XYZ file of C-alpha atoms in Angstrom:
587
model
C -26.415 -4.308 34.055
C -28.797 -2.415 31.525
C -30.024 -3.648 28.364
C -28.227 -2.730 25.071
C -29.371 -4.256 21.485
C -28.095 -6.624 19.792
C -28.666 -4.866 15.871
C -25.556 -2.923 15.256
C -25.463 0.401 12.872
C -23.047 1.887 10.899
C -23.154 4.967 8.997
C -20.967 6.502 6.440
C -20.096 9.719 6.283
C -19.471 9.736 2.594
C -20.619 12.861 0.708
C -20.361 16.533 0.400
C -17.695 17.935 3.073
C -17.213 21.690 3.980
C -13.321 22.801 3.362
C -11.103 25.344 3.678
C -7.366 26.201 2.909
C -5.670 26.244 6.445
C -4.374 29.590 7.862
C -3.595 30.107 11.299
C -6.759 32.258 12.408
C -8.900 29.489 10.361
C -6.916 26.305 12.833
C -7.993 27.884 15.808
C -11.801 27.957 14.724
C -12.097 25.150 12.905
C -13.688 23.102 15.578
C -15.945 26.109 16.592
C -19.485 24.706 16.753
C -20.719 28.177 16.180
C -18.590 29.339 13.119
C -20.703 29.807 9.920
C -19.166 27.490 7.449
C -21.489 28.211 4.375
C -19.513 30.215 2.306
C -16.189 27.753 2.613
C -15.905 25.022 -0.524
C -17.625 22.095 -1.308
C -15.347 18.842 -1.423
C -16.720 15.258 -2.079
C -15.463 12.235 0.698
C -13.951 10.299 -0.439
C -11.678 12.039 -2.450
C -8.401 14.671 -2.712
C -9.078 18.091 -1.987
C -7.118 18.791 -5.332
C -10.122 18.126 -7.041
C -10.995 22.345 -5.903
C -9.236 24.270 -7.845
C -8.750 26.265 -5.577
C -6.944 23.860 -3.363
C -4.585 22.541 -5.825
C -1.720 24.012 -4.443
C -2.498 23.449 -0.392
C -0.488 21.964 1.568
C -2.850 21.782 5.222
C -6.702 21.978 4.494
C -9.661 22.169 7.059
C -12.830 20.165 6.933
C -15.915 20.310 8.882
C -19.201 17.910 8.563
C -22.343 18.283 10.264
C -24.377 15.485 10.905
C -27.379 14.428 13.110
C -27.600 11.084 15.377
C -30.087 9.365 16.903
C -29.915 8.687 21.251
C -27.671 5.862 21.981
C -28.993 3.129 24.042
C -27.962 2.968 27.421
C -24.709 0.757 27.564
C -23.809 1.119 24.074
C -20.752 2.507 22.655
C -20.514 5.169 19.392
C -16.981 5.168 16.952
C -15.865 7.529 14.503
C -13.868 5.351 11.889
C -11.139 6.791 9.372
C -10.347 4.687 7.003
C -7.496 6.634 5.143
C -6.742 9.840 5.659
C -3.694 11.310 3.967
C -1.181 12.165 5.615
C -2.025 13.540 8.883
C -4.742 14.819 11.091
C -6.014 16.444 14.347
C -9.615 15.539 14.467
C -12.260 17.319 16.621
C -16.275 16.385 17.755
C -18.577 18.837 18.573
C -15.435 21.230 19.598
C -13.903 18.309 21.759
C -10.150 17.116 20.677
C -10.404 13.287 19.956
C -6.404 12.720 18.932
C -4.140 12.656 15.616
C -3.534 10.512 12.561
C -0.712 9.963 10.859
C -0.294 6.779 7.668
C -2.330 7.253 4.405
C -2.927 3.646 4.712
C -3.293 3.298 8.179
C -7.065 3.051 9.853
C -7.828 5.050 12.970
C -10.428 5.461 14.931
C -11.802 7.323 18.575
C -14.241 6.840 20.853
C -17.614 9.421 20.540
C -19.790 7.917 23.114
C -19.976 10.544 25.828
C -20.480 12.974 23.395
C -23.472 11.364 21.342
C -25.192 9.740 24.092
C -28.285 12.189 23.579
C -29.892 13.037 20.363
C -28.610 15.899 18.807
C -26.560 17.812 15.803
C -22.951 17.053 15.832
C -20.060 18.552 14.181
C -16.815 16.898 12.969
C -13.864 18.548 12.422
C -10.817 17.862 10.724
C -7.108 19.427 10.029
C -5.210 17.248 7.231
C -1.944 18.285 6.426
C 0.362 16.796 3.380
C 3.602 18.760 3.364
C 5.403 18.605 -0.127
C 8.731 17.491 0.720
C 10.952 20.898 0.247
C 13.947 18.033 0.216
C 13.142 14.879 -1.247
C 16.690 13.187 0.305
C 14.966 14.176 3.590
C 11.470 13.375 3.462
C 9.221 12.520 6.635
C 6.191 11.588 4.790
C 5.812 7.977 5.095
C 3.716 8.549 1.318
C 6.359 6.329 -1.116
C 5.714 7.177 -5.069
C 2.286 8.865 -4.412
C 4.870 11.903 -3.049
C 8.099 10.610 -4.933
C 8.268 9.000 -8.089
C 9.683 8.568 -11.141
C 7.067 8.594 -13.494
C 4.081 10.696 -11.331
C 3.780 14.378 -11.329
C 5.205 15.617 -8.129
C 3.241 18.677 -7.923
C 0.011 16.743 -7.422
C -0.632 16.500 -3.737
C -2.154 13.210 -2.577
C -3.791 15.112 0.922
C -7.125 14.136 1.571
C -9.861 11.997 3.251
C -9.176 9.500 0.575
C -11.379 6.506 1.542
C -14.710 6.523 3.865
C -15.189 8.246 7.319
C -17.714 6.086 9.464
C -19.481 6.161 12.295
C -20.112 2.752 14.346
C -21.933 1.664 17.136
C -21.291 -1.329 19.483
C -22.121 -2.647 22.819
C -20.181 -2.672 25.756
C -17.439 -4.203 24.082
C -15.768 -3.377 20.689
C -13.302 -5.610 18.636
C -10.560 -3.744 17.693
C -7.956 -4.399 15.427
C -9.125 -8.143 14.876
C -5.525 -9.932 13.393
C -5.696 -13.224 11.322
C -2.753 -15.119 10.021
C -2.305 -18.107 8.417
C 0.710 -20.108 10.476
C 0.914 -23.118 8.565
C -1.142 -25.034 5.924
C -0.837 -28.484 3.564
C -3.940 -31.139 2.719
C -4.116 -32.789 6.070
C -4.575 -29.339 8.387
C -4.119 -25.343 8.546
C -3.587 -23.191 11.534
C -5.162 -20.169 11.682
C -3.798 -17.523 14.879
C -6.802 -14.826 15.232
C -5.501 -12.111 17.449
C -6.776 -8.471 18.586
C -7.643 -6.099 21.054
C -11.478 -6.503 23.114
C -12.245 -2.641 24.407
C -14.808 -3.579 26.844
C -15.867 -0.263 29.275
C -16.664 -2.694 31.875
C -15.826 -5.952 33.698
C -17.457 -8.833 32.469
C -17.638 -12.532 31.375
C -18.028 -12.779 27.784
C -18.390 -15.457 25.071
C -16.176 -15.362 22.120
C -17.664 -17.496 19.039
C -15.321 -17.815 15.791
C -16.717 -19.483 12.973
C -14.438 -20.452 9.987
C -16.715 -21.109 6.870
C -16.227 -22.621 2.950
C -18.274 -25.440 2.232
C -18.250 -26.313 5.529
C -18.436 -24.801 8.726
C -16.338 -24.647 11.696
C -17.130 -22.962 14.934
C -14.555 -22.284 17.962
C -16.127 -21.052 21.365
C -14.199 -19.737 24.763
C -15.020 -17.948 27.625
C -13.402 -15.444 28.708
C -12.908 -12.630 31.837
C -12.572 -9.106 30.563
C -10.910 -5.686 32.248
C -12.235 -3.024 31.775
C -10.143 -1.336 29.062
C -7.983 -2.885 26.265
C -7.788 -6.835 26.362
C -4.936 -8.065 24.233
C -6.122 -11.580 23.473
C -5.101 -14.137 20.203
C -6.248 -17.698 20.142
C -5.533 -20.752 17.351
C -7.991 -22.626 15.008
C -7.379 -25.994 13.270
C -9.181 -26.655 10.175
C -8.909 -29.967 9.056
C -8.654 -31.339 5.554
C -8.470 -27.496 4.184
C -9.137 -26.556 0.923
C -6.198 -24.346 0.015
C -5.539 -21.345 -2.002
C -3.014 -21.578 -4.922
C -1.992 -18.905 -7.352
C -4.047 -19.464 -10.313
C -1.631 -21.453 -12.488
C -1.302 -23.687 -9.802
C -4.749 -24.094 -8.700
C -8.298 -22.920 -7.465
C -8.647 -20.101 -5.113
C -11.255 -21.135 -2.213
C -11.682 -18.624 -0.092
C -12.577 -18.721 4.222
C -14.757 -16.538 5.556
C -13.626 -15.454 9.780
C -15.993 -14.349 11.283
C -15.483 -13.295 15.433
C -18.768 -12.458 17.699
C -17.937 -11.121 21.600
C -21.525 -12.155 23.413
C -22.494 -10.509 26.600
C -25.426 -12.242 28.651
C -26.383 -13.854 25.402
C -26.498 -10.477 23.394
C -23.988 -9.841 20.529
C -21.669 -6.913 21.680
C -19.988 -6.757 18.413
C -18.792 -8.554 15.541
C -16.069 -8.245 12.749
C -14.748 -11.048 10.067
C -11.827 -10.956 7.315
C -12.177 -13.097 4.328
C -8.527 -15.717 3.961
C -7.133 -18.387 2.169
C -5.232 -21.070 3.816
C -1.947 -21.494 2.184
C 1.811 -21.925 2.627
C 4.871 -19.679 1.105
C 8.453 -20.179 1.020
C 11.355 -18.022 -0.440
C 14.649 -20.011 -0.470
C 17.488 -18.075 -2.485
C 14.312 -16.208 -4.021
C 13.034 -19.423 -5.403
C 9.190 -19.694 -3.910
C 7.258 -22.582 -3.082
C 3.396 -22.066 -2.556
C 2.031 -25.197 -0.607
C 5.076 -27.632 -1.113
C 4.901 -26.489 -4.721
C 7.534 -24.544 -6.813
C 7.052 -21.590 -8.865
C 8.790 -19.571 -11.161
C 7.313 -16.408 -10.467
C 6.869 -14.474 -13.278
C 5.930 -10.755 -12.446
C 5.390 -7.094 -13.147
C 5.714 -3.651 -11.398
C 2.308 -2.045 -10.195
C 2.458 1.968 -9.825
C -0.725 3.681 -8.201
C -3.450 2.506 -10.230
C -4.639 6.191 -10.827
C -3.023 9.885 -9.678
C -5.884 9.982 -7.179
C -6.494 6.852 -5.282
C -9.790 7.620 -4.002
C -11.192 7.656 -7.863
C -9.882 4.266 -7.922
C -12.819 1.469 -7.821
C -12.751 -1.919 -7.347
C -13.886 -2.696 -10.880
C -10.541 -1.230 -11.888
C -8.458 -2.899 -9.644
C -10.146 -6.448 -11.300
C -9.956 -4.704 -14.382
C -5.995 -4.191 -14.402
C -5.297 -7.950 -12.535
C -7.202 -9.466 -15.352
C -5.064 -8.364 -17.630
C -1.780 -9.270 -15.760
C -3.473 -12.770 -15.548
C -4.211 -13.076 -19.015
C -0.869 -12.417 -19.858
C -0.021 -15.366 -17.967
C 1.894 -13.205 -14.997
C 1.320 -14.347 -11.240
C 3.481 -12.076 -9.491
C 2.297 -8.282 -8.917
C 4.612 -6.126 -7.123
C 2.628 -3.182 -5.710
C 5.644 -0.659 -6.087
C 6.160 1.940 -3.687
C 2.842 2.402 -2.410
C -0.185 0.352 -0.334
C -3.581 0.404 -2.528
C -6.916 0.290 -1.391
C -8.061 -3.035 0.348
C -10.399 -3.910 -2.999
C -6.796 -4.544 -4.987
C -6.140 -7.221 -2.487
C -9.287 -8.757 -2.527
C -9.412 -8.859 -6.072
C -5.952 -10.496 -6.091
C -6.968 -13.065 -3.671
C -10.042 -13.808 -6.643
C -7.868 -14.461 -9.295
C -5.056 -16.344 -7.702
C -2.659 -13.630 -8.482
C 0.685 -13.539 -5.670
C 1.753 -10.142 -4.379
C 4.914 -8.697 -3.722
C 3.597 -6.003 -1.398
C 6.481 -2.836 -0.637
C 6.187 -0.907 2.119
C 5.417 2.922 0.862
C 8.960 3.875 1.128
C 10.997 4.615 -1.395
C 14.141 6.700 -1.876
C 16.033 8.847 1.259
C 14.277 9.920 4.310
C 14.709 11.973 6.980
C 16.018 10.376 10.417
C 12.947 11.341 12.253
C 10.650 8.804 10.738
C 12.465 5.446 12.169
C 9.947 4.996 14.941
C 6.856 6.217 12.689
C 8.124 3.958 10.011
C 7.847 1.135 12.257
C 4.613 1.247 13.741
C 2.825 1.577 10.564
C 4.913 -1.264 8.884
C 2.876 -3.125 11.545
C -0.310 -1.469 10.906
C 0.713 -3.222 7.413
C 0.763 -6.221 8.599
C -2.707 -6.202 11.133
C -4.848 -4.674 8.447
C -3.399 -6.637 5.219
C -1.836 -10.292 6.599
C -4.945 -12.357 6.028
C -4.746 -11.700 2.244
C -3.398 -15.332 0.885
C -1.967 -13.142 -2.111
C 0.412 -11.343 0.012
C 3.578 -13.691 -0.064
C 6.686 -11.100 0.572
C 7.077 -7.839 2.450
C 9.960 -5.262 1.311
C 10.835 -2.396 3.687
C 12.317 0.164 1.392
C 12.809 0.826 -2.255
C 15.938 1.478 -3.548
C 17.375 3.165 -0.089
C 19.351 6.256 -1.946
C 18.951 9.386 -2.475
C 17.415 10.041 -5.693
C 16.874 13.308 -7.225
C 14.706 13.027 -11.056
C 16.556 16.276 -12.205
C 20.518 15.334 -10.827
C 19.687 11.914 -12.617
C 19.056 13.526 -15.900
C 22.179 15.805 -15.522
C 24.364 11.811 -14.519
C 22.501 10.615 -17.959
C 24.418 12.624 -19.948
C 26.949 10.719 -19.610
C 27.662 7.309 -20.749
C 26.111 4.900 -18.393
C 28.166 3.013 -16.426
C 28.510 -0.771 -17.517
C 27.597 -2.436 -14.053
C 25.842 0.679 -12.223
C 24.541 -1.702 -9.319
C 28.090 -2.925 -8.479
C 29.988 0.149 -9.387
C 27.604 3.215 -7.632
C 29.230 4.151 -3.953
C 25.695 4.428 -2.510
C 25.418 0.362 -2.787
C 28.900 0.186 -1.124
C 29.036 2.169 1.842
C 26.953 2.307 4.728
C 24.118 5.028 5.091
C 21.426 5.909 7.554
C 18.598 4.703 5.179
C 19.668 1.476 4.329
C 21.816 0.211 7.758
C 19.366 1.665 10.448
C 15.815 2.756 8.644
C 15.538 -0.703 6.869
C 16.462 -2.914 9.702
C 14.048 -1.516 11.732
C 10.961 -1.660 9.184
C 12.153 -5.315 8.521
C 12.035 -6.210 12.348
C 8.468 -4.768 12.342
C 7.272 -6.869 9.878
C 9.477 -9.926 11.180
C 7.812 -9.333 14.377
C 4.069 -8.746 13.640
C 3.859 -11.301 10.639
C 6.159 -15.043 11.025
C 4.302 -16.215 8.171
C 5.590 -14.767 5.313
C 9.627 -13.587 4.416
C 10.489 -9.983 4.355
C 13.632 -8.009 3.290
C 15.040 -5.042 4.063
C 15.496 -3.009 0.917
C 14.661 -4.118 -3.089
C 17.298 -2.843 -5.585
C 20.837 -2.729 -3.472
C 23.862 -5.010 -5.129
C 25.901 -7.502 -2.346
C 27.773 -5.582 -0.143
C 30.182 -5.425 2.994
C 29.682 -6.913 5.358
C 26.751 -9.429 4.471
C 27.946 -9.989 0.752
C 24.525 -10.524 -0.056
C 22.448 -8.176 -1.405
C 18.461 -8.429 -2.200
C 16.681 -8.821 -5.065
C 18.009 -6.647 -8.211
C 17.423 -3.969 -10.648
C 19.017 -4.179 -13.714
C 18.258 -1.502 -16.380
C 20.329 -3.061 -18.988
C 20.189 -1.165 -22.354
C 18.677 1.342 -20.463
C 20.508 2.791 -17.213
C 23.308 0.695 -16.731
C 24.859 -0.092 -19.745
C 24.788 -1.948 -23.261
C 21.909 -4.915 -23.186
C 24.799 -7.252 -24.246
C 26.307 -6.661 -21.222
C 23.413 -8.341 -19.066
C 24.741 -12.078 -20.136
C 28.310 -11.212 -19.125
C 27.228 -10.114 -15.967
C 25.139 -13.263 -15.200
C 28.037 -14.884 -16.079
C 30.516 -13.099 -13.447
C 28.156 -12.129 -10.683
C 25.124 -15.048 -10.588
C 23.659 -14.024 -7.036
C 22.728 -10.785 -8.866
C 20.346 -12.491 -11.062
C 18.258 -14.660 -8.382
C 15.191 -12.663 -8.603
C 15.275 -9.378 -10.834
C 12.327 -6.787 -9.633
C 12.780 -3.876 -11.968
C 14.435 -4.138 -15.946
C 13.299 -2.937 -19.299
C 13.272 0.793 -20.382
C 10.325 3.885 -20.587
C 8.344 4.244 -23.281
C 5.950 6.575 -24.587
C 2.301 5.314 -24.689
C -0.273 6.269 -26.957
C -2.332 9.129 -24.932
C -4.549 11.415 -25.634
C -3.908 13.428 -22.946
C -0.169 12.888 -23.178
C -0.335 14.051 -26.524
C -2.219 17.336 -25.752
C -0.252 17.987 -23.198
C 2.848 17.509 -24.660
C 1.896 19.533 -27.857
C 2.670 16.325 -30.117
C 1.163 18.607 -32.967
C 4.401 20.714 -32.642
C 6.348 17.124 -33.277
C 9.550 17.386 -33.103
C 9.288 20.583 -30.974
C 6.893 18.892 -28.158
C 7.315 20.263 -24.807
C 9.745 18.648 -23.098
C 9.279 20.139 -19.543
C 6.107 18.299 -19.258
C 6.795 15.271 -20.909
C 9.497 15.469 -18.005
C 8.394 16.698 -14.740
C 4.387 15.506 -14.971
C 4.716 12.370 -17.110
C 8.043 11.315 -15.477
C 9.976 10.639 -18.736
C 13.451 10.170 -18.570
C 14.459 12.699 -21.770
C 18.246 12.211 -22.069
C 17.729 8.033 -21.904
C 14.948 7.847 -24.501
C 16.537 10.443 -26.801
C 19.633 8.160 -26.369
C 18.131 5.170 -27.413
C 15.025 6.395 -29.886
C 15.889 10.065 -30.541
C 12.839 12.038 -32.567
C 14.739 12.986 -34.743
C 14.581 9.378 -36.082
C 10.809 9.447 -36.358
C 8.560 11.926 -38.831
C 5.352 12.194 -36.278
C 4.276 11.748 -32.765
C 2.823 8.526 -32.815
C 6.079 6.968 -34.825
C 8.356 8.051 -32.511
C 5.730 6.189 -29.662
C 5.784 3.128 -31.467
C 9.447 3.145 -31.895
C 9.775 3.871 -27.967
C 7.528 1.031 -27.448
C 9.710 -1.516 -30.104
C 12.821 -0.448 -27.756
C 10.846 -1.374 -24.279
C 9.943 -4.728 -25.877
C 12.898 -5.626 -27.663
C 14.680 -5.006 -24.272
C 12.306 -6.992 -21.971
C 12.403 -9.795 -24.209
C 16.035 -10.225 -24.546
C 16.023 -9.665 -20.652
C 13.565 -12.315 -19.896
C 15.188 -14.971 -22.306
C 18.313 -14.430 -20.508
C 16.884 -15.011 -16.987
C 14.614 -17.751 -18.352
C 17.851 -19.754 -19.653
C 19.061 -19.782 -15.556
C 15.662 -20.737 -14.320
C 16.441 -22.125 -10.249
C 20.089 -21.822 -11.312
C 19.905 -19.063 -9.610
C 16.893 -17.128 -11.078
C 13.590 -17.582 -8.823
C 11.429 -15.251 -10.839
C 11.595 -11.804 -13.072
C 9.097 -9.256 -12.249
C 9.396 -6.284 -15.270
C-alpha cells in the first residue's frame, strides 16, 4: 500500500462567490467550466442570497466558486462538505454532477478524490432552491418558522448557503456520521454509545482509538476488519465515577471531549471529536428529573435569533442565553426551527435545558413524510451529543394556520376554551395522525435516551385522551384571563405543561417605529406592522386600543404592561399547581 500523510487539512470556501438568478438557460450552463461568470453578482458565503437586492425575491439561485487545490497524495481522499444549504441543492464539481441536498440544517458531503487528484483550477457549482410556499397549508419545505411564522416577514426568503462550505482531506478511511449518545449516567458510572460509518476505499485491518477526557482521560482501543465501502459500527464506553452535567440551578456543567481516531498501519487516516456532558433525563407526566433530581421547568420560547440565521454569531447566542439564565429560566424551547450548532454549544456551557422543535409548523403536504423522517434522524445524529437537549418535538400545532384568516376570526369574540372546543384538535388529520407519528418514530429509533412528543399544542382527543403540552392564550386568543383558573379546576390534564401563553406586545425598536411610520400615530402603517412584523392587529386593538394612548411610545408601554400582567397571572396560577399536575411552564 502506498504511504499517505498523517497530517490532515481542512479548507473553508467561505468568502465571495459568483451568483445569478436561475433561469432555464443559466441552469443548463451553470456547471460549464468555460463559462465566463465575471458579470455575475458577488455574494458572501455564508450568507443568504437576499443580501443582494437584485435577488431579494428569487426562489432559485446559481452559485459558482473557482478554487485551486494542490496535488492529492496517493492514498488520500478529498471531500466537499456542505454544512448548511437552505433548502434544496444540486451540486457539480468540474462539470460532473455530484448529487443533491435537501434539509436546511442537514450536513451533506460528497467525495471529490478523483476530480482533484492532480493540481488544477477547479469549479464548484451549486443550484440552490427555496420556493416560497404557494399554499401555506400544504407546505413542502421543512423550514418551520423560517418560512411560516406568526412573527416573521413571509416575504423574506431564507434561501442560501447559510453555513460554511469546506474541503476536507482524509486517508483511505473517513469517519462519517459520528454519533454520540449518553445511554445512562449516575454518580457511579456513565455509559456512552458511540456509532457511525467508516467509509473505506480499501479492505483493511484498522485500529480504532476512542479517547474520553475531562480532568482524567479514558482510552478504548479496538481492532476491526473493514470492507471496502461504508461500514456501520457501534460500541460502548464506560466512564467510572463521572462528573455529571447539571442544569445551572442544580449543579455544575463539566463537559467531556470524546475523540475517535482511525489508524491504518500506525498512521492516522481520520479523526473526529464531539463534546458532550454525562447526565440522565426523565419526563414522567411532564414532571422532569435530571440525574434523579426533580426540577420544575421554567422556560421561554426562542424563535430565530435573527431573520438571517447566517448573520448570528456565537456571541449573539451567548448573550441571549445568558439573559435567560440571569432571569432564572432553565429551559429554552427552540421554537419552530433548528439553530446554528453554536446555540447548543453555549446552552451546554451555561447549563440550560433545551426543548427542541423539529422545523415543522402548521400544515404540510402529504409528500414530505419520508423526507421528514430522514431529517429527524439527521437531527439526532448531528445534535444528539449535546447534554442540553432533553426533549424532541415532532410538530408544532399540526393544523392549518393562515395569518390573514386568523385575523378575520379574531374579529369575533374569542372562544372561552379554544383548545377544547376547536374541531381541529378533535378530528383526525393527515398531519397529526400520520406525519407526526412518523417523525416521532424516527426520533425514538435514533435516540432511545430522550423523550419525544408527536406534536405540541394539541388538546386531549379521541381515541387517546392524553394530549401533549398545552398552548393556553387566555387574555389573548382564548377568552378572559379569569377563565384560566376555571379551566384548571375542570381539566387539570391541560396544565401538565404549558408551553405557550401570554400576549403580543410592541417593542421599543427604532427600525420597527420607522417601518410603521410611528410619527403619524395613530395613523401608523398597519399593513407593515401586521405583515412585516407579525402583529395580530385585531387582538392588540381589542386589548390595548391605540385610541387609549397619546403616542406610539405610550401605546408600546401599554401593550407591554398588558403582556406582563397576563404572564404574571398565568405563572402564578401554574405555580399553585406545581407537580399537581404542572411540571413546568414555557412562555
